[in-house]
Tab-separated table of C-alpha atoms in Angstrom:
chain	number	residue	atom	x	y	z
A	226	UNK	CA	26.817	-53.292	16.154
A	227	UNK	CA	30.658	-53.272	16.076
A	228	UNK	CA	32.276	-54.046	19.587
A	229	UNK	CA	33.981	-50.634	19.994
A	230	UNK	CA	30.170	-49.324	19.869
A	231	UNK	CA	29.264	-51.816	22.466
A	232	UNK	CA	31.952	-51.315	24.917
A	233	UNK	CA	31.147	-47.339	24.658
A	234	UNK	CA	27.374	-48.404	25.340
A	235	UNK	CA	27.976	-50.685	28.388
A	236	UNK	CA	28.387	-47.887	31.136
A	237	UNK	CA	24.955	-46.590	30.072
A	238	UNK	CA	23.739	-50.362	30.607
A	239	UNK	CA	25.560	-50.733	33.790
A	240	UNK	CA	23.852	-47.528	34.861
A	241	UNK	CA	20.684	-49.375	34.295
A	242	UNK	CA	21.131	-52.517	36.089
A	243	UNK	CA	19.981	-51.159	39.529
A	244	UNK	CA	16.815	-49.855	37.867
A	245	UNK	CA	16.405	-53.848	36.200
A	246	UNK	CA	17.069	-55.453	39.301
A	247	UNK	CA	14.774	-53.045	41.560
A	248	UNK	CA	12.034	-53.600	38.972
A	249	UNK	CA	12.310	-57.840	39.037
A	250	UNK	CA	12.353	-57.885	43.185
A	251	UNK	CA	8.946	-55.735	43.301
A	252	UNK	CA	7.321	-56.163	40.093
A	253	UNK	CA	8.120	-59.513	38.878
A	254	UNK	CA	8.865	-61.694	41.413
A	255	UNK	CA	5.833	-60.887	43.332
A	256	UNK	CA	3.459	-61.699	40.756
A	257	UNK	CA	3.987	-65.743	41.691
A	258	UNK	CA	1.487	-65.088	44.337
A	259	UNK	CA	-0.691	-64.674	41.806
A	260	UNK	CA	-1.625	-68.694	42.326
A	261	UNK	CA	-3.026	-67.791	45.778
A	262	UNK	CA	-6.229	-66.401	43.841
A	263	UNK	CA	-6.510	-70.052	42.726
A	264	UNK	CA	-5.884	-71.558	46.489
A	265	UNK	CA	-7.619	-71.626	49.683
A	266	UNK	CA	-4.339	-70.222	50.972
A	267	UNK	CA	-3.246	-70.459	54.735
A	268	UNK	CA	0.112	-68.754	55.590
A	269	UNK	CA	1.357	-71.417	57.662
A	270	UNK	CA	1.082	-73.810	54.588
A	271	UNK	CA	2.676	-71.322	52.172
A	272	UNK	CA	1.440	-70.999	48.222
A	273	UNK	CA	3.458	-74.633	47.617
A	274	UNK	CA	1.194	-76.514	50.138
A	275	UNK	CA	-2.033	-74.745	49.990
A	276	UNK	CA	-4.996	-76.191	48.603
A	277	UNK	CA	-5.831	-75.836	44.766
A	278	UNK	CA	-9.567	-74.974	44.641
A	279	UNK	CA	-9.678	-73.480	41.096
A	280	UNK	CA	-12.264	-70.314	40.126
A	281	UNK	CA	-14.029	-71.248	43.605
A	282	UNK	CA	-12.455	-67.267	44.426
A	283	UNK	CA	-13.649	-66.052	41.713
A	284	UNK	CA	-16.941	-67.262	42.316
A	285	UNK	CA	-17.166	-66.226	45.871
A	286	UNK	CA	-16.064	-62.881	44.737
A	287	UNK	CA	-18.627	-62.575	42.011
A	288	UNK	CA	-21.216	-63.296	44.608
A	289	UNK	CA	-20.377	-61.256	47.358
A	290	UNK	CA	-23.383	-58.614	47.768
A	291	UNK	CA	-21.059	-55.255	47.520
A	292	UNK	CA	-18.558	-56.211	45.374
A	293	UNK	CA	-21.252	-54.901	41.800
A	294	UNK	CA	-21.159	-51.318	43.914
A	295	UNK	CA	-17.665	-51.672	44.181
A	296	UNK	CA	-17.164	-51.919	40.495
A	297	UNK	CA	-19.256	-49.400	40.307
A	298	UNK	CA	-18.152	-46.858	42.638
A	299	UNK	CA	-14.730	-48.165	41.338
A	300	UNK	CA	-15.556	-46.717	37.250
A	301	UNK	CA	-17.911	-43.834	38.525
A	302	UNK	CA	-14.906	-41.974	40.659
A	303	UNK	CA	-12.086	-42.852	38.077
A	304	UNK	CA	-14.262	-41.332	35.006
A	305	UNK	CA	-15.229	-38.347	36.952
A	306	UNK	CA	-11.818	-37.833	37.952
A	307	UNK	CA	-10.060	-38.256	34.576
A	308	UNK	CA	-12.645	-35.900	32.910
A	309	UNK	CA	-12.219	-32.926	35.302
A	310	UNK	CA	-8.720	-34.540	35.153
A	311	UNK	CA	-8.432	-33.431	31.360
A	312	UNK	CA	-10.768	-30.064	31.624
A	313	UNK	CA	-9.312	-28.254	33.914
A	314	UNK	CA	-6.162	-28.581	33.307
A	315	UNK	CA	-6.914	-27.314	29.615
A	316	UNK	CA	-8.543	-24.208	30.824
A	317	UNK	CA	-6.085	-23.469	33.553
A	318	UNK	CA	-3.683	-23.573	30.737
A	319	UNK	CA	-5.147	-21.527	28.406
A	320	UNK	CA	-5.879	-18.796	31.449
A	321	UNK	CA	-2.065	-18.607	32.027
A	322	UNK	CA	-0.996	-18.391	28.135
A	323	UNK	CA	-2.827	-15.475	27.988
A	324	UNK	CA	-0.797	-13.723	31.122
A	325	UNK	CA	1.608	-11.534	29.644
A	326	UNK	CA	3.279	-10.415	33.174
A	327	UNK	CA	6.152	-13.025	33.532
A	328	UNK	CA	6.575	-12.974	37.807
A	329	UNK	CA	3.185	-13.206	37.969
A	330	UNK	CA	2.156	-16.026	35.203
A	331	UNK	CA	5.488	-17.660	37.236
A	332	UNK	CA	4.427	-17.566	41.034
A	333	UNK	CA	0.801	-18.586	39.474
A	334	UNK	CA	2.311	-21.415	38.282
A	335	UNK	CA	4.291	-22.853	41.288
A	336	UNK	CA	1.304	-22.156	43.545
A	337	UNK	CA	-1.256	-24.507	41.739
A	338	UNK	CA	1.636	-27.282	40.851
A	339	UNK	CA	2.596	-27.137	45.164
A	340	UNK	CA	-0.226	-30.033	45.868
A	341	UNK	CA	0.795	-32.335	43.748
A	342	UNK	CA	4.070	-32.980	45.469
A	343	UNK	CA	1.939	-33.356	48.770
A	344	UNK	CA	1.358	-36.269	50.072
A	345	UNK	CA	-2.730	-37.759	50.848
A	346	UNK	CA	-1.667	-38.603	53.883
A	347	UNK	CA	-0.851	-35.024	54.426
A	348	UNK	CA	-3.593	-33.635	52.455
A	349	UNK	CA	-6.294	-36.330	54.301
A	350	UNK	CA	-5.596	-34.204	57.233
A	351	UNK	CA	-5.907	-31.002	55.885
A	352	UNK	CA	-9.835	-31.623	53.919
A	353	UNK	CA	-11.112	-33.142	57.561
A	354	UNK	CA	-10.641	-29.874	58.732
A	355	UNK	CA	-11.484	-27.937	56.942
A	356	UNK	CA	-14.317	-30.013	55.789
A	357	UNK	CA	-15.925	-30.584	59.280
A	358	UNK	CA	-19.537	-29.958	59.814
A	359	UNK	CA	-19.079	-28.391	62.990
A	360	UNK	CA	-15.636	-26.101	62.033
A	361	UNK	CA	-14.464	-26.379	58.860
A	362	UNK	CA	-13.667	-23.135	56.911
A	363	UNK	CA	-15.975	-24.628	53.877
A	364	UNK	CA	-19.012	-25.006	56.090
A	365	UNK	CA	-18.258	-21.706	57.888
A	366	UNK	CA	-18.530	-19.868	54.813
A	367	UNK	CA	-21.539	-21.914	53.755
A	368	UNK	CA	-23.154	-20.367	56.791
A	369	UNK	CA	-22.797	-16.825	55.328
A	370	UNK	CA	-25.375	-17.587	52.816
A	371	UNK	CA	-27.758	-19.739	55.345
A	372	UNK	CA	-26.428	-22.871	54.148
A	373	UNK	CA	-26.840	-25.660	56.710
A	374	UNK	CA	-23.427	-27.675	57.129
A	375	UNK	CA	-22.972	-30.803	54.890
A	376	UNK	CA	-20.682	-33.362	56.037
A	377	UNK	CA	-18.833	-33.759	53.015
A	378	UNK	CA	-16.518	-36.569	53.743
A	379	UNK	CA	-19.966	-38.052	56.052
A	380	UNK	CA	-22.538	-38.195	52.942
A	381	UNK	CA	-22.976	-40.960	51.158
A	382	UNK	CA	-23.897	-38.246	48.309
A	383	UNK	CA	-21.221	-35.583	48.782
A	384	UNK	CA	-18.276	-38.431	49.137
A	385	UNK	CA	-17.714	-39.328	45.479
A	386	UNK	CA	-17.837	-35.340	44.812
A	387	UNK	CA	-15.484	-34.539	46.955
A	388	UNK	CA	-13.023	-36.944	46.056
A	389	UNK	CA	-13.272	-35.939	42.483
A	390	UNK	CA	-12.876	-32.111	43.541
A	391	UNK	CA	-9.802	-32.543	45.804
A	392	UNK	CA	-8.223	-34.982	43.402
A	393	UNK	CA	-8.881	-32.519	40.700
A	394	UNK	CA	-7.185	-29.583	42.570
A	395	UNK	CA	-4.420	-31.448	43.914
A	396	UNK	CA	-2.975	-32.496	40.179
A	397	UNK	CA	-4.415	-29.889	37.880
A	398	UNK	CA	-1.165	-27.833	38.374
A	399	UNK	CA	1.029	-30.477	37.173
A	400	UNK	CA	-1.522	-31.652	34.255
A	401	UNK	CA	-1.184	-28.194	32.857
A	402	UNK	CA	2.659	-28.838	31.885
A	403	UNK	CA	1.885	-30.785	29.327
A	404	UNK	CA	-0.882	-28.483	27.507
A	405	UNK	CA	1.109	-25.498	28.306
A	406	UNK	CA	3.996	-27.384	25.879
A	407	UNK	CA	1.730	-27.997	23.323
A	408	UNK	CA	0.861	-24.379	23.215
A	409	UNK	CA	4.394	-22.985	22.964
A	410	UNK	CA	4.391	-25.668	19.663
A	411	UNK	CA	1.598	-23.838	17.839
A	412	UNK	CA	3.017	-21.768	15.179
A	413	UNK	CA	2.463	-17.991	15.603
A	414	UNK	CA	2.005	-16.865	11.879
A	415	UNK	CA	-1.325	-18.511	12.394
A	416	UNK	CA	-2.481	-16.254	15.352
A	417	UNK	CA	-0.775	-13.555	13.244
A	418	UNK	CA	-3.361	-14.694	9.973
A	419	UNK	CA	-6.271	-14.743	12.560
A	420	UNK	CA	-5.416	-11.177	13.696
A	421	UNK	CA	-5.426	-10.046	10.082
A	422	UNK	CA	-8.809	-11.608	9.399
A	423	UNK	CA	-10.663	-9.832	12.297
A	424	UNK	CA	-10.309	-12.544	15.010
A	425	UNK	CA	-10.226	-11.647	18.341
A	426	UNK	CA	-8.890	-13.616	21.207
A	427	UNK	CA	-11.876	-16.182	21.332
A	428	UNK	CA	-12.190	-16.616	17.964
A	429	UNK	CA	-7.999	-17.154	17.926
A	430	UNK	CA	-8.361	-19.750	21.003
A	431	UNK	CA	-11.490	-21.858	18.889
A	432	UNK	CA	-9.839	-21.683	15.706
A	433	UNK	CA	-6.126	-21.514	16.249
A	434	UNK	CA	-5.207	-22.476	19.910
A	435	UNK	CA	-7.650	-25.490	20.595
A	436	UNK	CA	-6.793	-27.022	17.424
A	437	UNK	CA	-3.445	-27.140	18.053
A	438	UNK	CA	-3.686	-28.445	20.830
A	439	UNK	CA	-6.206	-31.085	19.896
A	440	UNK	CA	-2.995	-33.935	19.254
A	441	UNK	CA	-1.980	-33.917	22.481
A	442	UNK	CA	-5.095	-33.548	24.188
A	443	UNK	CA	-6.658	-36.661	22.095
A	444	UNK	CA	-3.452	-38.443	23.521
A	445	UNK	CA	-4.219	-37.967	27.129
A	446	UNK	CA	-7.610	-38.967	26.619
A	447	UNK	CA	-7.210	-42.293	25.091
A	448	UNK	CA	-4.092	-42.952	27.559
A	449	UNK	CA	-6.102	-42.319	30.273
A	450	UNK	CA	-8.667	-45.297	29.711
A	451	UNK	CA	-6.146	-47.240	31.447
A	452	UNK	CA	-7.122	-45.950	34.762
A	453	UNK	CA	-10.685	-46.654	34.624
A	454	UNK	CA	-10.298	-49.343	37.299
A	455	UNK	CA	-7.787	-46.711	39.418
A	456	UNK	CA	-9.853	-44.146	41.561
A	457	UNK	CA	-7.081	-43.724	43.666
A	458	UNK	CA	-6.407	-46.154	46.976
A	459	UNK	CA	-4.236	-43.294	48.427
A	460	UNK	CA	-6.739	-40.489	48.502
A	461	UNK	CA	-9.840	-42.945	49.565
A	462	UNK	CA	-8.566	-44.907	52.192
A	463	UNK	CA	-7.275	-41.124	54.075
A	464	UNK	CA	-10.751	-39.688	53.648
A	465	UNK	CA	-13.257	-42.523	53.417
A	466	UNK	CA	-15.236	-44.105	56.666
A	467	UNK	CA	-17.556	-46.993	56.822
A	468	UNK	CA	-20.541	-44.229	56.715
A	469	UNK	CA	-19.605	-44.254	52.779
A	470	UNK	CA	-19.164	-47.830	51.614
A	471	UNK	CA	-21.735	-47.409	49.670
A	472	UNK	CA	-20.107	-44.626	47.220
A	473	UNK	CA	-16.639	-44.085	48.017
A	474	UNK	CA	-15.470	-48.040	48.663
A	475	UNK	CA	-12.995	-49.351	45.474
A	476	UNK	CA	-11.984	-52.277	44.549
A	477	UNK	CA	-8.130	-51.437	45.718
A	478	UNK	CA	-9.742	-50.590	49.436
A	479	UNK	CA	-12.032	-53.080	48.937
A	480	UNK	CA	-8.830	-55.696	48.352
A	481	UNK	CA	-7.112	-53.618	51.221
A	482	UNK	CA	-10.092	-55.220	53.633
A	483	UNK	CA	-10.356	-58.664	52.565
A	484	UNK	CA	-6.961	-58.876	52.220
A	485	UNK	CA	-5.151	-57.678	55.523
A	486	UNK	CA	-8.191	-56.851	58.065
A	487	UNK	CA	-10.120	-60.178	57.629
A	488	UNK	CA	-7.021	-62.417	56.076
A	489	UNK	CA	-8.904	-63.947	53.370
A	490	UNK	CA	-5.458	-63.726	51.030
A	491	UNK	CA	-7.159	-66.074	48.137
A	492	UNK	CA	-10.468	-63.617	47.337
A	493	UNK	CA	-8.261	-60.674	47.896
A	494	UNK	CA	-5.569	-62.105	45.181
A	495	UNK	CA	-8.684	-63.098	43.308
A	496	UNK	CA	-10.125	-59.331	43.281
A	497	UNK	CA	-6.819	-57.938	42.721
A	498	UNK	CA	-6.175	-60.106	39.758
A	499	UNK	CA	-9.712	-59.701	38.344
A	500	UNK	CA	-9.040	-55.735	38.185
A	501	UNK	CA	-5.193	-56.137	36.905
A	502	UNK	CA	-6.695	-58.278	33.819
A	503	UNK	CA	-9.145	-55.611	32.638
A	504	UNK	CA	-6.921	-52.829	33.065
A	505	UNK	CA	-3.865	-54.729	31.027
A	506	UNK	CA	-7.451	-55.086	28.369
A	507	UNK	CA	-7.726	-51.136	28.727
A	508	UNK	CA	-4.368	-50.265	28.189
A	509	UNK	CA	-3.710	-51.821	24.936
A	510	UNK	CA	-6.861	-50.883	24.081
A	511	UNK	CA	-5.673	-47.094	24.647
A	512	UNK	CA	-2.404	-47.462	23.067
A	513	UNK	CA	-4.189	-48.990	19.988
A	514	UNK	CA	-6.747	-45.908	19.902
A	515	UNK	CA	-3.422	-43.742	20.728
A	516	UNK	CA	-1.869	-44.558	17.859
A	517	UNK	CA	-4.758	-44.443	15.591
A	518	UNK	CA	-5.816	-40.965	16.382
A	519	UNK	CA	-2.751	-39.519	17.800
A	520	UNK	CA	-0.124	-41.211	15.685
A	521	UNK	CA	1.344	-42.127	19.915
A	522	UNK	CA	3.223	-45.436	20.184
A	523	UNK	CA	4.650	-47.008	23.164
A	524	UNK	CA	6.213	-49.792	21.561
């Protein structure tokens, strides 16, 4: 690269260092308390003074009686959510591709995407009203059809559901973006071939539309395996309560306990780094599977 080149470059890199030095304060330079997972660490002796006990942590994590249903509840949640995560969105847009009124297809459109930019601290106080047993407008409408009230956000059944269905209509709007640009990438002489050949407009959306679409949506499947581990700390800690521990506590509220309510810094460190380890594992596993199926490459 000649130097002229470079000096016309170095604005654009000077408009970058703030972004650099913003990501080595809070992404980098924290990770040297990664050592406390392998301490018994005491914050008046600091991660330089603390004793070294090794995978002792670890161990104490693996043995802790929750921490399997943890896991569990951890991958249960975070699959559920990133299949309705990929559904829905699909359907919702292949509903508004076939709206041919523009205003309406429009205010459609900026109605369901609205939630997303809402916060779960806002939202946590929307579902426990309207979710209560004793006034919520779900249960009230339940009791139309002489359905007893279920405490949604109370059941140790209904939990995980819930959080799956609120997550799922809080970002649906904004996952349809992305299928509603692969759509306007199909090429319309083939709609125009099924037409000729007798095809109506579910025989066009099998054959032509889903097809088409098929890239993409084989991309945001296989980059999604690296949230298995991430069912959402956010949306949990606003709805969950100790009455659902045994289905709705994750490892990132789980970590949030240890950690800052009963100051055991070392197992939460340990926990934290157990889960950052297999989802590094999942993510270059997805890129791999990315760019073997969907020709995607980060790098």
């Amino acid at each position: 690269m000649s130097w002229k080149k470079r000096m016309q470059e170095f604005p654009l890199h000077i408009m970058l260092l703030p972004g650099v030095i913003l990501t080595l304060l809070f992404s980098y330079v924290p990770m040297a308390g990664i050592v406390m997972a392998f301490q018994k660490f005491q914050p008046s002796k600091g991660i330089f003074h603390s004793k070294w006990i090794g995978l002792e942590n670890f161990n104490y994590m693996l043995d802790l009686p929750n921490f399997t249903s943890v896991l569990w509840n951890s991958v249960y949640i975070a699959v559920l959510k990133i299949i309705a995560g990929l559904i829905v969105p699909i359907i919702a847009a292949l509903l508004l591709n076939e709206v041919s009124k523009a205003f309406f297809k429009r205010t459609v459109q900026t109605i369901i995407y609205f939630p997303h930019f809402l916060s779960w601290v806002i939202l946590g106080g929307i579902f426990i009203d309207i979710l209560s047993p004793s006034s919520g407008l779900v249960n009230e409408f339940l009791g139309f059809f002489g359905i007893k009230p279920i405490f949604f956000l109370g059941n140790e059944h209904w939990f995980p559901v819930t959080l799956v269905v609120s997550d799922t209509w809080k970002n649906f709007g904004y996952g349809t973006i992305v299928y509603l640009a692969a759509l306007t990438g199909i090429d319309q002489s083939l709609y125009e071939a099924a037409v000729v050949d007798g095809a109506g407009r579910w025989k066009q959306t099998l054959h032509v539309t889903l097809p088409g679409m098929m890239p993409i949506i084989t991309l945001m499947t296989v980059l999604s395996l690296g949230n298995v581990l991430n069912a959402g700390f956010e949306q949990v800690f606003n709805l969950y309560s100790p009455m659902v521990y045994s289905t709705g506590d994750i490892i990132d509220t789980f970590v949030y306990r240890i950690g800052l309510l009963d100051a055991q810094y070392g197992v939460a460190t340990a926990v934290g780094l157990f889960k950052s380890v297999i989802s590094f594992v999942l993510i270059v596993l997805s890129n791999k599977l990315a760019n073997k199926y969907a020709g995607y490459r980060v790098f």
